[in-house]
mmCIF file of C-alpha atoms in Angstrom:
data_model
loop_
_atom_site.group_PDB
_atom_site.id
_atom_site.type_symbol
_atom_site.label_atom_id
_atom_site.label_comp_id
_atom_site.label_asym_id
_atom_site.label_seq_id
_atom_site.Cartn_x
_atom_site.Cartn_y
_atom_site.Cartn_z
ATOM 1 C CA MET T 1 89.427 32.292 90.661
ATOM 2 C CA GLU T 2 89.011 29.982 93.083
ATOM 3 C CA CYS T 3 86.203 28.246 94.056
ATOM 4 C CA TRP T 4 84.388 25.532 95.935
ATOM 5 C CA PHE T 5 82.613 22.937 94.047
ATOM 6 C CA VAL T 6 79.971 21.182 96.709
ATOM 7 C CA GLN T 7 77.999 18.439 95.973
ATOM 8 C CA GLU T 8 75.537 15.884 97.706
ATOM 9 C CA LYS T 9 76.464 12.197 97.796
ATOM 10 C CA PRO T 10 74.477 9.692 96.610
ATOM 11 C CA GLY T 11 72.806 7.795 99.352
ATOM 12 C CA ARG T 12 73.392 4.012 99.394
ATOM 13 C CA GLY T 13 71.011 2.071 97.138
ATOM 14 C CA GLY T 14 69.786 4.934 95.364
ATOM 15 C CA GLY T 15 67.871 6.269 98.190
ATOM 16 C CA LEU T 16 68.177 9.497 100.211
ATOM 17 C CA THR T 17 71.301 11.677 99.566
ATOM 18 C CA GLY T 18 74.210 11.708 102.116
ATOM 19 C CA ALA T 19 76.492 14.290 103.105
ATOM 20 C CA THR T 20 77.703 16.902 100.739
ATOM 21 C CA THR T 21 81.411 17.100 99.673
ATOM 22 C CA GLN T 22 83.034 20.330 98.322
ATOM 23 C CA GLU T 23 86.545 19.951 96.412
ATOM 24 C CA LYS T 24 88.701 23.105 95.396
ATOM 25 C CA SER T 25 88.350 24.183 91.914
ATOM 26 C CA LEU T 26 89.381 26.831 89.278
ATOM 27 C CA LEU T 27 87.118 28.889 87.000
ATOM 28 C CA HIS T 28 88.878 31.008 84.320
ATOM 29 C CA ILE T 29 86.596 33.866 83.449
ATOM 30 C CA ARG T 30 85.976 35.571 80.236
ATOM 31 C CA THR T 31 83.839 37.650 78.257
ATOM 32 C CA ASP T 32 83.576 36.308 74.813
ATOM 33 C CA LYS T 33 84.506 32.412 73.895
ATOM 34 C CA GLN T 34 87.680 33.740 71.551
ATOM 35 C CA SER T 35 89.713 35.066 74.358
ATOM 36 C CA ASP T 36 92.083 32.352 75.838
ATOM 37 C CA VAL T 37 92.081 32.750 79.332
ATOM 38 C CA THR T 38 93.848 29.985 79.865
ATOM 39 C CA GLY T 39 97.202 30.664 77.907
ATOM 40 C CA SER T 40 100.269 29.302 79.160
ATOM 41 C CA GLN T 41 99.537 29.639 82.893
ATOM 42 C CA ARG T 42 99.716 26.186 84.892
ATOM 43 C CA ASN T 43 96.751 25.022 87.091
ATOM 44 C CA PRO T 44 97.434 24.814 91.057
ATOM 45 C CA SER T 45 98.584 21.232 92.213
ATOM 46 C CA ASP T 46 96.260 20.836 94.666
ATOM 47 C CA ILE T 47 92.597 21.357 92.277
ATOM 48 C CA ASP T 48 91.970 18.257 90.601
ATOM 49 C CA PRO T 49 91.708 18.857 86.564
ATOM 50 C CA ASN T 50 88.650 17.822 86.332
ATOM 51 C CA ARG T 51 87.259 20.910 88.232
ATOM 52 C CA VAL T 52 89.249 23.563 86.141
ATOM 53 C CA TYR T 53 85.638 25.203 84.209
ATOM 54 C CA VAL T 54 86.220 28.216 81.737
ATOM 55 C CA ILE T 55 83.253 30.266 82.333
ATOM 56 C CA THR T 56 82.037 32.620 79.433
ATOM 57 C CA ASP T 57 80.269 35.489 81.249
ATOM 58 C CA PRO T 58 78.721 38.417 78.131
ATOM 59 C CA SER T 59 77.525 40.511 81.031
ATOM 60 C CA ALA T 60 80.943 40.817 82.860
ATOM 61 C CA ASN T 61 79.839 40.784 86.282
ATOM 62 C CA LEU T 62 82.039 38.275 86.864
ATOM 63 C CA CYS T 63 85.079 40.930 86.026
ATOM 64 C CA HIS T 64 84.250 43.314 88.839
ATOM 65 C CA ALA T 65 87.439 44.620 91.046
ATOM 66 C CA SER T 66 86.393 43.125 93.801
ATOM 67 C CA LEU T 67 86.193 39.205 92.552
ATOM 68 C CA ASN T 68 89.509 39.660 91.513
ATOM 69 C CA PRO T 69 92.192 41.077 93.720
ATOM 70 C CA PRO T 70 95.534 41.492 93.009
ATOM 71 C CA ARG T 71 97.734 38.192 93.112
ATOM 72 C CA GLY T 72 99.198 37.274 96.488
ATOM 73 C CA SER T 73 96.071 39.168 98.560
ATOM 74 C CA ILE T 74 95.532 37.632 101.735
ATOM 75 C CA GLN T 75 92.048 38.014 101.424
ATOM 76 C CA LYS T 76 89.776 36.303 98.490
ATOM 77 C CA PRO T 77 86.325 36.441 97.199
ATOM 78 C CA GLN T 78 83.990 33.795 98.330
ATOM 79 C CA CYS T 79 82.711 31.479 95.544
ATOM 80 C CA GLU T 80 80.714 28.416 95.423
ATOM 81 C CA ILE T 81 79.559 26.501 92.506
ATOM 82 C CA ASN T 82 77.010 23.439 92.541
ATOM 83 C CA PRO T 83 75.158 21.261 90.238
ATOM 84 C CA PHE T 84 71.630 22.365 89.201
ATOM 85 C CA LEU T 85 68.815 20.968 88.092
ATOM 86 C CA PRO T 86 66.151 22.944 85.788
ATOM 87 C CA GLN T 87 62.420 22.496 86.481
ATOM 88 C CA PRO T 88 59.463 24.366 86.678
ATOM 89 C CA SER T 89 57.817 26.080 89.453
ATOM 90 C CA SER T 90 54.502 26.006 90.541
ATOM 91 C CA LEU T 91 54.459 29.366 92.586
ATOM 92 C CA ASN T 92 51.399 31.876 90.695
ATOM 93 C CA TRP T 93 53.677 34.518 89.444
ATOM 94 C CA VAL T 94 56.065 31.888 87.828
ATOM 95 C CA ALA T 95 53.904 29.157 86.429
ATOM 96 C CA SER T 96 53.050 30.930 83.160
ATOM 97 C CA LEU T 97 56.628 30.989 82.229
ATOM 98 C CA THR T 98 56.101 27.100 81.156
ATOM 99 C CA GLU T 99 52.454 27.355 80.853
ATOM 100 C CA SER T 100 53.233 24.514 77.682
ATOM 101 C CA ALA T 101 54.643 21.903 80.132
ATOM 102 C CA LEU T 102 57.423 20.708 77.337
ATOM 103 C CA SER T 103 60.855 20.811 78.271
ATOM 104 C CA PRO T 104 63.178 22.373 75.457
ATOM 105 C CA VAL T 105 65.901 20.133 74.312
ATOM 106 C CA TYR T 106 68.154 23.200 75.058
ATOM 107 C CA LEU T 107 67.878 21.826 78.839
ATOM 108 C CA GLN T 108 69.737 18.538 77.952
ATOM 109 C CA ALA T 109 73.301 19.854 79.265
ATOM 110 C CA ASP T 110 75.199 20.248 82.333
ATOM 111 C CA TRP T 111 73.691 22.963 84.449
ATOM 112 C CA PHE T 112 75.504 25.323 87.144
ATOM 113 C CA SER T 113 74.674 27.195 90.135
ATOM 114 C CA SER T 114 77.092 29.938 91.188
ATOM 115 C CA SER T 115 76.996 32.546 93.666
ATOM 116 C CA PHE T 116 79.958 34.959 94.404
ATOM 117 C CA GLN T 117 80.547 37.689 96.910
ATOM 118 C CA GLY T 118 83.692 40.057 96.197
ATOM 119 C CA LEU T 119 85.945 41.486 99.041
ATOM 120 C CA ASN T 120 84.314 43.683 101.928
ATOM 121 C CA GLN T 121 80.838 42.502 100.257
ATOM 122 C CA GLN T 122 81.348 45.128 97.647
ATOM 123 C CA ILE T 123 79.015 43.392 95.153
ATOM 124 C CA GLY T 124 77.239 39.492 95.112
ATOM 125 C CA VAL T 125 76.681 37.765 92.092
ATOM 126 C CA SER T 126 74.628 34.755 91.852
ATOM 127 C CA THR T 127 74.792 32.891 87.876
ATOM 128 C CA ILE T 128 73.121 29.892 86.132
ATOM 129 C CA SER T 129 75.513 28.754 83.275
ATOM 130 C CA ARG T 130 75.054 25.766 81.138
ATOM 131 C CA ALA T 131 77.643 23.609 79.998
ATOM 132 C CA PRO T 132 77.229 20.652 77.042
ATOM 133 C CA THR T 133 77.134 17.346 78.645
ATOM 134 C CA GLY T 134 80.735 16.538 79.515
ATOM 135 C CA THR T 135 82.149 19.901 78.846
ATOM 136 C CA LYS T 136 84.501 22.028 81.327
ATOM 137 C CA GLU T 137 83.392 25.213 79.344
ATOM 138 C CA HIS T 138 80.351 26.978 80.894
ATOM 139 C CA ASP T 139 77.851 29.873 79.660
ATOM 140 C CA VAL T 140 76.210 32.198 81.755
ATOM 141 C CA ILE T 141 72.718 32.165 80.793
ATOM 142 C CA LEU T 142 71.322 33.845 83.857
ATOM 143 C CA SER T 143 73.279 36.791 86.166
ATOM 144 C CA ILE T 144 72.262 38.681 89.487
ATOM 145 C CA THR T 145 74.062 41.139 91.011
ATOM 146 C CA SER T 146 73.494 43.356 94.140
ATOM 147 C CA ARG T 147 75.674 46.367 95.012
ATOM 148 C CA THR T 148 73.724 46.459 98.536
ATOM 149 C CA MET T 149 75.230 43.347 100.593
ATOM 150 C CA SER T 150 74.618 44.544 103.594
ATOM 151 C CA ALA T 151 72.759 48.045 103.701
ATOM 152 C CA LYS T 152 71.794 50.611 106.570
ATOM 153 C CA SER T 153 69.076 53.255 107.029
ATOM 154 C CA ARG T 154 67.783 55.298 110.032
ATOM 155 C CA LEU T 155 64.257 55.179 110.417
ATOM 156 C CA GLY T 156 61.333 57.036 108.326
ATOM 157 C CA GLU T 157 63.930 57.042 105.135
ATOM 158 C CA PRO T 158 63.475 55.510 102.032
ATOM 159 C CA VAL T 159 65.598 52.026 101.401
ATOM 160 C CA THR T 160 66.773 50.411 98.000
ATOM 161 C CA LEU T 161 68.133 47.161 97.771
ATOM 162 C CA ASP T 162 69.859 46.743 94.839
ATOM 163 C CA CYS T 163 69.116 43.714 92.363
ATOM 164 C CA SER T 164 69.845 43.838 88.529
ATOM 165 C CA PHE T 165 69.614 40.557 86.328
ATOM 166 C CA TRP T 166 70.990 40.228 82.841
ATOM 167 C CA VAL T 167 69.831 37.153 80.472
ATOM 168 C CA ASP T 168 71.851 35.938 77.775
ATOM 169 C CA PRO T 169 69.782 37.189 74.331
ATOM 170 C CA SER T 170 70.650 34.296 72.931
ATOM 171 C CA THR T 171 69.011 31.650 74.885
ATOM 172 C CA PRO T 172 66.013 30.512 74.117
ATOM 173 C CA LEU T 173 64.681 31.154 77.564
ATOM 174 C CA SER T 174 64.835 34.624 77.193
ATOM 175 C CA ALA T 175 62.061 35.194 74.529
ATOM 176 C CA SER T 176 59.537 33.282 77.558
ATOM 177 C CA GLY T 177 59.153 36.066 80.108
ATOM 178 C CA PHE T 178 60.717 36.386 83.454
ATOM 179 C CA ALA T 179 59.512 36.898 86.971
ATOM 180 C CA VAL T 180 60.702 38.640 90.285
ATOM 181 C CA GLU T 181 60.179 37.335 93.555
ATOM 182 C CA TRP T 182 61.464 39.291 96.819
ATOM 183 C CA ARG T 183 61.105 37.636 100.525
ATOM 184 C CA TYR T 184 62.279 38.621 104.057
ATOM 185 C CA GLN T 185 63.645 36.204 106.375
ATOM 186 C CA THR T 186 65.335 37.000 110.429
ATOM 187 C CA ARG T 187 65.190 34.639 112.929
ATOM 188 C CA GLY T 188 63.727 31.579 111.390
ATOM 189 C CA ASP T 189 60.186 34.041 110.547
ATOM 190 C CA GLY T 190 59.739 34.870 106.749
ATOM 191 C CA ARG T 191 57.533 36.479 104.358
ATOM 192 C CA LEU T 192 56.649 37.355 101.112
ATOM 193 C CA VAL T 193 57.364 40.964 100.568
ATOM 194 C CA LEU T 194 56.701 41.182 96.795
ATOM 195 C CA ALA T 195 56.493 38.855 93.548
ATOM 196 C CA TYR T 196 55.533 39.958 90.086
ATOM 197 C CA ASP T 197 54.974 38.121 86.810
ATOM 198 C CA GLY T 198 56.887 39.912 83.863
ATOM 199 C CA LYS T 199 55.189 37.647 81.369
ATOM 200 C CA LEU T 200 51.731 38.698 82.432
ATOM 201 C CA ASP T 201 52.301 42.173 83.743
ATOM 202 C CA ARG T 202 50.896 41.094 86.981
ATOM 203 C CA LEU T 203 51.737 41.883 90.862
ATOM 204 C CA ALA T 204 50.678 39.383 93.525
ATOM 205 C CA ASP T 205 48.145 40.247 95.450
ATOM 206 C CA THR T 206 50.180 39.617 98.675
ATOM 207 C CA HIS T 207 52.866 42.166 98.233
ATOM 208 C CA GLU T 208 54.051 44.273 101.674
ATOM 209 C CA THR T 209 52.422 48.078 102.121
ATOM 210 C CA GLY T 210 55.374 50.182 100.835
ATOM 211 C CA ALA T 211 57.302 48.059 98.816
ATOM 212 C CA PHE T 212 57.390 48.668 95.259
ATOM 213 C CA LEU T 213 59.596 47.956 92.019
ATOM 214 C CA ASP T 214 60.592 50.494 89.171
ATOM 215 C CA PHE T 215 58.416 48.708 86.316
ATOM 216 C CA GLU T 216 60.068 50.578 83.469
ATOM 217 C CA ALA T 217 63.635 49.942 84.877
ATOM 218 C CA LEU T 218 62.557 46.461 85.156
ATOM 219 C CA HIS T 219 61.675 45.996 81.738
ATOM 220 C CA GLU T 220 64.288 47.950 80.318
ATOM 221 C CA ARG T 221 67.315 47.098 82.112
ATOM 222 C CA GLY T 222 66.683 44.130 84.344
ATOM 223 C CA ASN T 223 66.380 46.641 87.210
ATOM 224 C CA ALA T 224 65.025 44.457 90.168
ATOM 225 C CA SER T 225 65.916 46.667 93.123
ATOM 226 C CA LEU T 226 63.666 46.670 95.645
ATOM 227 C CA VAL T 227 62.244 50.036 97.522
ATOM 228 C CA LEU T 228 60.937 50.484 101.034
ATOM 229 C CA GLU T 229 59.272 53.738 100.807
ATOM 230 C CA GLU T 230 59.558 54.522 104.914
ATOM 231 C CA ALA T 231 62.242 52.259 106.637
ATOM 232 C CA LYS T 232 61.116 50.971 109.794
ATOM 233 C CA VAL T 233 62.926 48.623 112.525
ATOM 234 C CA ARG T 234 60.584 45.422 111.613
ATOM 235 C CA HIS T 235 62.292 45.762 107.901
ATOM 236 C CA SER T 236 65.579 44.584 109.568
ATOM 237 C CA GLY T 237 66.606 41.279 108.474
ATOM 238 C CA THR T 238 67.706 39.552 105.330
ATOM 239 C CA TYR T 239 65.951 40.246 102.011
ATOM 240 C CA ILE T 240 66.609 37.562 99.060
ATOM 241 C CA CYS T 241 65.916 38.573 95.404
ATOM 242 C CA THR T 242 65.191 35.680 92.998
ATOM 243 C CA ILE T 243 64.494 36.093 89.370
ATOM 244 C CA TYR T 244 62.881 32.881 87.107
ATOM 245 C CA LEU T 245 63.332 32.023 83.478
ATOM 246 C CA PRO T 246 61.284 29.367 82.544
ATOM 247 C CA TYR T 247 62.786 25.826 84.585
ATOM 248 C CA LEU T 248 65.290 28.271 86.043
ATOM 249 C CA LEU T 249 66.325 30.822 88.920
ATOM 250 C CA ALA T 250 69.255 32.657 90.897
ATOM 251 C CA GLN T 251 69.340 34.389 93.659
ATOM 252 C CA VAL T 252 70.731 36.920 95.876
ATOM 253 C CA ALA T 253 70.601 37.808 99.421
ATOM 254 C CA MET T 254 71.260 40.939 101.336
ATOM 255 C CA GLU T 255 71.293 42.180 105.152
ATOM 256 C CA LEU T 256 69.552 45.369 105.875
ATOM 257 C CA GLU T 257 70.008 47.139 109.238
ATOM 258 C CA ILE T 258 67.579 49.666 110.698
ATOM 259 C CA VAL T 259 70.032 51.675 113.059
ATOM 260 C CA GLU T 260 68.506 54.683 114.583
ATOM 261 C CA PRO T 261 70.566 56.609 117.477
ATOM 262 C CA PRO T 262 68.840 57.636 120.760
ATOM 263 C CA SER T 263 67.547 60.790 121.948
ATOM 264 C CA LEU T 264 68.842 61.604 125.718
ATOM 265 C CA SER T 265 67.494 63.773 128.515
ATOM 266 C CA ILE T 266 68.215 64.382 132.090
ATOM 267 C CA HIS T 267 65.418 65.021 134.815
ATOM 268 C CA PRO T 268 65.706 67.222 136.149
ATOM 269 C CA SER T 269 66.455 70.194 134.526
ATOM 270 C CA PRO T 270 68.071 72.403 135.592
ATOM 271 C CA LEU T 271 69.376 71.211 138.390
ATOM 272 C CA PRO T 272 68.188 72.713 141.335
ATOM 273 C CA LEU T 273 71.136 74.803 143.623
ATOM 274 C CA ALA T 274 72.853 71.947 146.101
ATOM 275 C CA VAL T 275 74.972 72.653 149.043
ATOM 276 C CA PRO T 276 77.952 71.015 150.336
ATOM 277 C CA GLY T 277 77.093 67.471 151.764
ATOM 278 C CA GLN T 278 73.498 67.522 149.194
ATOM 279 C CA THR T 279 73.098 64.139 147.288
ATOM 280 C CA LEU T 280 70.993 64.946 144.166
ATOM 281 C CA ASN T 281 69.301 62.310 142.448
ATOM 282 C CA LEU T 282 69.660 62.372 138.633
ATOM 283 C CA GLN T 283 67.560 60.440 135.548
ATOM 284 C CA CYS T 284 69.252 59.759 132.044
ATOM 285 C CA GLU T 285 66.486 58.434 129.396
ATOM 286 C CA ALA T 286 67.476 57.204 126.304
ATOM 287 C CA SER T 287 64.366 56.922 123.761
ATOM 288 C CA GLY T 288 64.103 55.906 120.414
ATOM 289 C CA PHE T 289 66.736 54.327 119.564
ATOM 290 C CA ALA T 290 67.454 50.544 117.389
ATOM 291 C CA PRO T 291 68.812 47.944 117.432
ATOM 292 C CA LEU T 292 69.063 47.361 121.328
ATOM 293 C CA PRO T 293 72.913 47.279 122.639
ATOM 294 C CA LEU T 294 73.584 50.767 124.005
ATOM 295 C CA GLU T 295 75.687 51.970 126.856
ATOM 296 C CA LEU T 296 74.828 54.459 129.273
ATOM 297 C CA SER T 297 77.377 56.512 131.296
ATOM 298 C CA TRP T 298 78.105 59.500 133.217
ATOM 299 C CA GLU T 299 80.883 62.399 133.012
ATOM 300 C CA PHE T 300 81.151 65.628 135.400
ATOM 301 C CA LYS T 301 83.423 68.851 134.087
ATOM 302 C CA GLY T 302 84.479 71.341 136.316
ATOM 303 C CA ALA T 303 85.189 74.771 136.049
ATOM 304 C CA ASP T 304 88.804 73.904 136.161
ATOM 305 C CA GLY T 305 87.845 72.223 132.680
ATOM 306 C CA LYS T 306 89.186 68.878 133.308
ATOM 307 C CA SER T 307 86.822 65.902 133.031
ATOM 308 C CA ARG T 308 86.341 62.784 134.698
ATOM 309 C CA SER T 309 83.954 59.605 134.842
ATOM 310 C CA LEU T 310 81.308 59.568 137.340
ATOM 311 C CA GLY T 311 80.362 55.277 136.235
ATOM 312 C CA SER T 312 77.420 54.294 134.852
ATOM 313 C CA GLY T 313 75.073 54.898 137.518
ATOM 314 C CA ARG T 314 71.984 52.467 137.821
ATOM 315 C CA MET T 315 70.666 51.079 134.513
ATOM 316 C CA SER T 316 66.835 49.994 134.173
ATOM 317 C CA GLY T 317 65.588 46.922 131.691
ATOM 318 C CA HIS T 318 65.316 48.212 127.932
ATOM 319 C CA ARG T 319 61.543 48.765 127.268
ATOM 320 C CA GLN T 320 60.266 48.452 123.597
ATOM 321 C CA ALA T 321 57.880 51.024 121.940
ATOM 322 C CA TRP T 322 54.914 50.328 119.721
ATOM 323 C CA ASP T 323 57.297 51.137 116.539
ATOM 324 C CA GLY T 324 60.071 48.732 117.688
ATOM 325 C CA THR T 325 62.383 51.188 119.084
ATOM 326 C CA PHE T 326 63.753 50.669 122.355
ATOM 327 C CA SER T 327 64.230 52.781 125.610
ATOM 328 C CA GLN T 328 66.281 53.049 128.717
ATOM 329 C CA SER T 329 67.637 54.714 131.535
ATOM 330 C CA SER T 330 70.396 55.131 134.084
ATOM 331 C CA ARG T 331 69.880 56.615 137.513
ATOM 332 C CA LEU T 332 72.900 58.393 139.713
ATOM 333 C CA ASP T 333 73.132 59.654 143.001
ATOM 334 C CA LEU T 334 75.560 62.557 143.191
ATOM 335 C CA ASP T 335 76.546 63.054 146.665
ATOM 336 C CA THR T 336 78.662 66.604 146.475
ATOM 337 C CA SER T 337 80.405 66.020 149.042
ATOM 338 C CA LYS T 338 82.145 62.859 148.485
ATOM 339 C CA LEU T 339 82.597 63.307 144.797
ATOM 340 C CA ASP T 340 84.617 67.261 145.512
ATOM 341 C CA LEU T 341 82.700 68.711 142.715
ATOM 342 C CA GLY T 342 84.076 72.299 144.056
ATOM 343 C CA ARG T 343 81.672 75.058 143.174
ATOM 344 C CA GLY T 344 80.084 72.981 140.605
ATOM 345 C CA GLY T 345 80.169 72.268 136.948
ATOM 346 C CA GLU T 346 78.527 70.382 133.992
ATOM 347 C CA VAL T 347 77.097 66.990 134.385
ATOM 348 C CA THR T 348 77.069 64.752 131.301
ATOM 349 C CA CYS T 349 75.333 61.740 130.363
ATOM 350 C CA VAL T 350 76.928 59.687 127.422
ATOM 351 C CA ALA T 351 75.294 57.436 125.366
ATOM 352 C CA VAL T 352 77.336 54.623 122.729
ATOM 353 C CA HIS T 353 75.154 53.277 120.262
ATOM 354 C CA ALA T 354 75.754 51.425 116.675
ATOM 355 C CA GLY T 355 73.816 54.837 115.263
ATOM 356 C CA GLY T 356 76.541 56.785 116.770
ATOM 357 C CA THR T 357 77.700 58.965 120.117
ATOM 358 C CA ARG T 358 74.988 61.320 121.774
ATOM 359 C CA ARG T 359 75.336 63.447 124.848
ATOM 360 C CA ALA T 360 73.356 65.728 127.158
ATOM 361 C CA SER T 361 74.335 68.271 129.743
ATOM 362 C CA VAL T 362 72.803 69.773 132.963
ATOM 363 C CA THR T 363 74.791 72.514 134.957
ATOM 364 C CA LEU T 364 75.291 72.178 138.350
ATOM 365 C CA ASN T 365 75.880 75.010 140.871
ATOM 366 C CA VAL T 366 77.020 74.482 144.466
ATOM 367 C CA ILE T 367 76.639 77.266 146.760
ATOM 368 C CA GLY T 368 78.256 77.445 150.229
ATOM 369 C CA PHE T 369 81.771 76.041 149.132
ATOM 370 C CA SER T 370 83.868 76.364 152.322
ATOM 371 C CA SER T 371 87.103 77.467 150.066
ATOM 372 C CA PRO T 372 86.605 80.579 147.935
ATOM 373 C CA SER T 373 88.434 81.232 144.911
ATOM 374 C CA ILE T 374 90.598 84.397 144.143
ATOM 375 C CA GLU T 375 87.508 85.056 141.710
ATOM 376 C CA ASP T 376 85.374 84.745 144.478
ATOM 377 C CA SER T 377 87.246 86.875 147.089
ATOM 378 C CA MET T 378 87.903 89.511 144.603
ATOM 379 C CA ALA T 379 84.482 90.140 143.810
ATOM 380 C CA MET T 380 83.531 90.031 147.720
ATOM 381 C CA VAL T 381 86.634 92.423 147.882
ATOM 382 C CA GLY T 382 84.774 94.575 145.009
ATOM 383 C CA VAL T 383 81.093 94.519 146.272
ATOM 384 C CA ALA T 384 82.351 95.575 149.754
ATOM 385 C CA LEU T 385 84.368 98.636 148.310
ATOM 386 C CA VAL T 386 81.084 99.664 146.238
ATOM 387 C CA LEU T 387 78.852 99.606 149.338
ATOM 388 C CA TYR T 388 81.529 101.475 151.317
ATOM 389 C CA GLY T 389 81.345 104.182 148.735
ATOM 390 C CA LEU T 390 77.772 104.230 148.764
ATOM 391 C CA ILE T 391 77.376 104.340 152.993
ATOM 392 C CA LYS T 392 79.856 107.402 152.616
ATOM 393 C CA PHE T 393 78.035 109.247 150.019
ATOM 394 C CA VAL T 394 74.870 108.689 151.835
ATOM 395 C CA SER T 395 76.639 110.092 154.872
ATOM 396 C CA TRP T 396 78.020 112.777 153.411
ATOM 397 C CA SER T 397 74.631 114.048 151.666
ATOM 398 C CA PHE T 398 72.668 113.452 155.195
ATOM 399 C CA THR T 399 75.577 116.136 156.794
ATOM 400 C CA GLY T 400 75.327 118.822 154.331
ATOM 401 C CA SER T 401 71.819 118.890 154.430
ATOM 402 C CA ASN T 402 72.054 119.120 158.398
ATOM 403 C CA LYS T 403 74.553 122.328 158.279
ATOM 404 C CA ALA T 404 72.350 124.184 155.397
ATOM 405 C CA ASP T 405 69.231 123.868 157.439
ATOM 406 C CA GLY T 406 71.308 124.955 160.431
ATOM 407 C CA GLU T 407 72.236 128.119 158.696
ATOM 408 C CA GLU T 408 69.172 129.086 156.740
ATOM 409 C CA LYS T 409 67.939 129.005 160.679
ATOM 410 C CA LYS T 410 70.430 131.455 161.872
ATOM 411 C CA GLU T 411 70.450 133.992 159.380
ATOM 412 C CA LYS T 412 66.138 133.991 160.118
#
């Protein structure tokens, strides 16, 4: 796997660090030390031999298909490797891991932090690896994975943000416990969502309501996934899952977007009867949607079944409700004389949103239309015939009754 080796240049005179540098590197990945992954392969000419590394990953997380596309693929996974300095943490939920305050001899080695992202964001992996000083063979000590690098949810639904970790059981650091931390960030603002000290089995007091871990799965399988009981608009943003070991940490970041399509309503509904030359004022209200971008437009479908656009109308500004969702409206002046609406049809408001397209319709009836259709003409002829028949029937009945009365009088 091709990767970027990124490090900071030391500042002049041993002062502040300078700009960062990045060099192309090549990683040969294997799951056990007995495997020969280099073989007779030639390294690319544009990669310094000192930046060619052999990575042993017993967890096999780095062997995911999205991190190993076919040769010649245009798209490639993202990879970055950085030097890492082990050090203790002063955070309340991590401090118990290094209570002895003595750095083990095991830390005297070269340490590296690496981050990987698979094709189409199928997986994200972050590792901490150790190499005997001056060697190019790295052993993965801590590995974190997530399969929800870009997640979406509707309002009110439960959300699970995937985060799992693996620790090399042969490392002496594995016996000293672990800690889990979830943080939220968006637009420069951040907050602690949840923190857990796995060694003392203690949850930090500052955890967010409605967010929890499956502690059984956490201790048995390293499943540190965050569960949000009920998705809200304020949950949209970046979530960072961090796993701590004594002196080590690795983290993976993922995006969550809450997407809720709008609810549409048209006013007035139903529409009053219209006459040619009359102008009707319609309003389409879109409410309860998130995120903000929304397109509203109007359509008309006549009695002939043909549809045409009536434009977007006059758009209002957006308004935000207490729950963070938005509302917006469009007004349409429907002039029955200029738009050639015939005898009427169906007026539809169309909302295009990230959560999907929504439609709302009302029926328009235009009376007194100057050019009746064939159906209308036939209907009028039918009505005229029925009325004529009724008149003749009444006339015959009346005439017959008078004749009967006259003959009765003659007989008397």
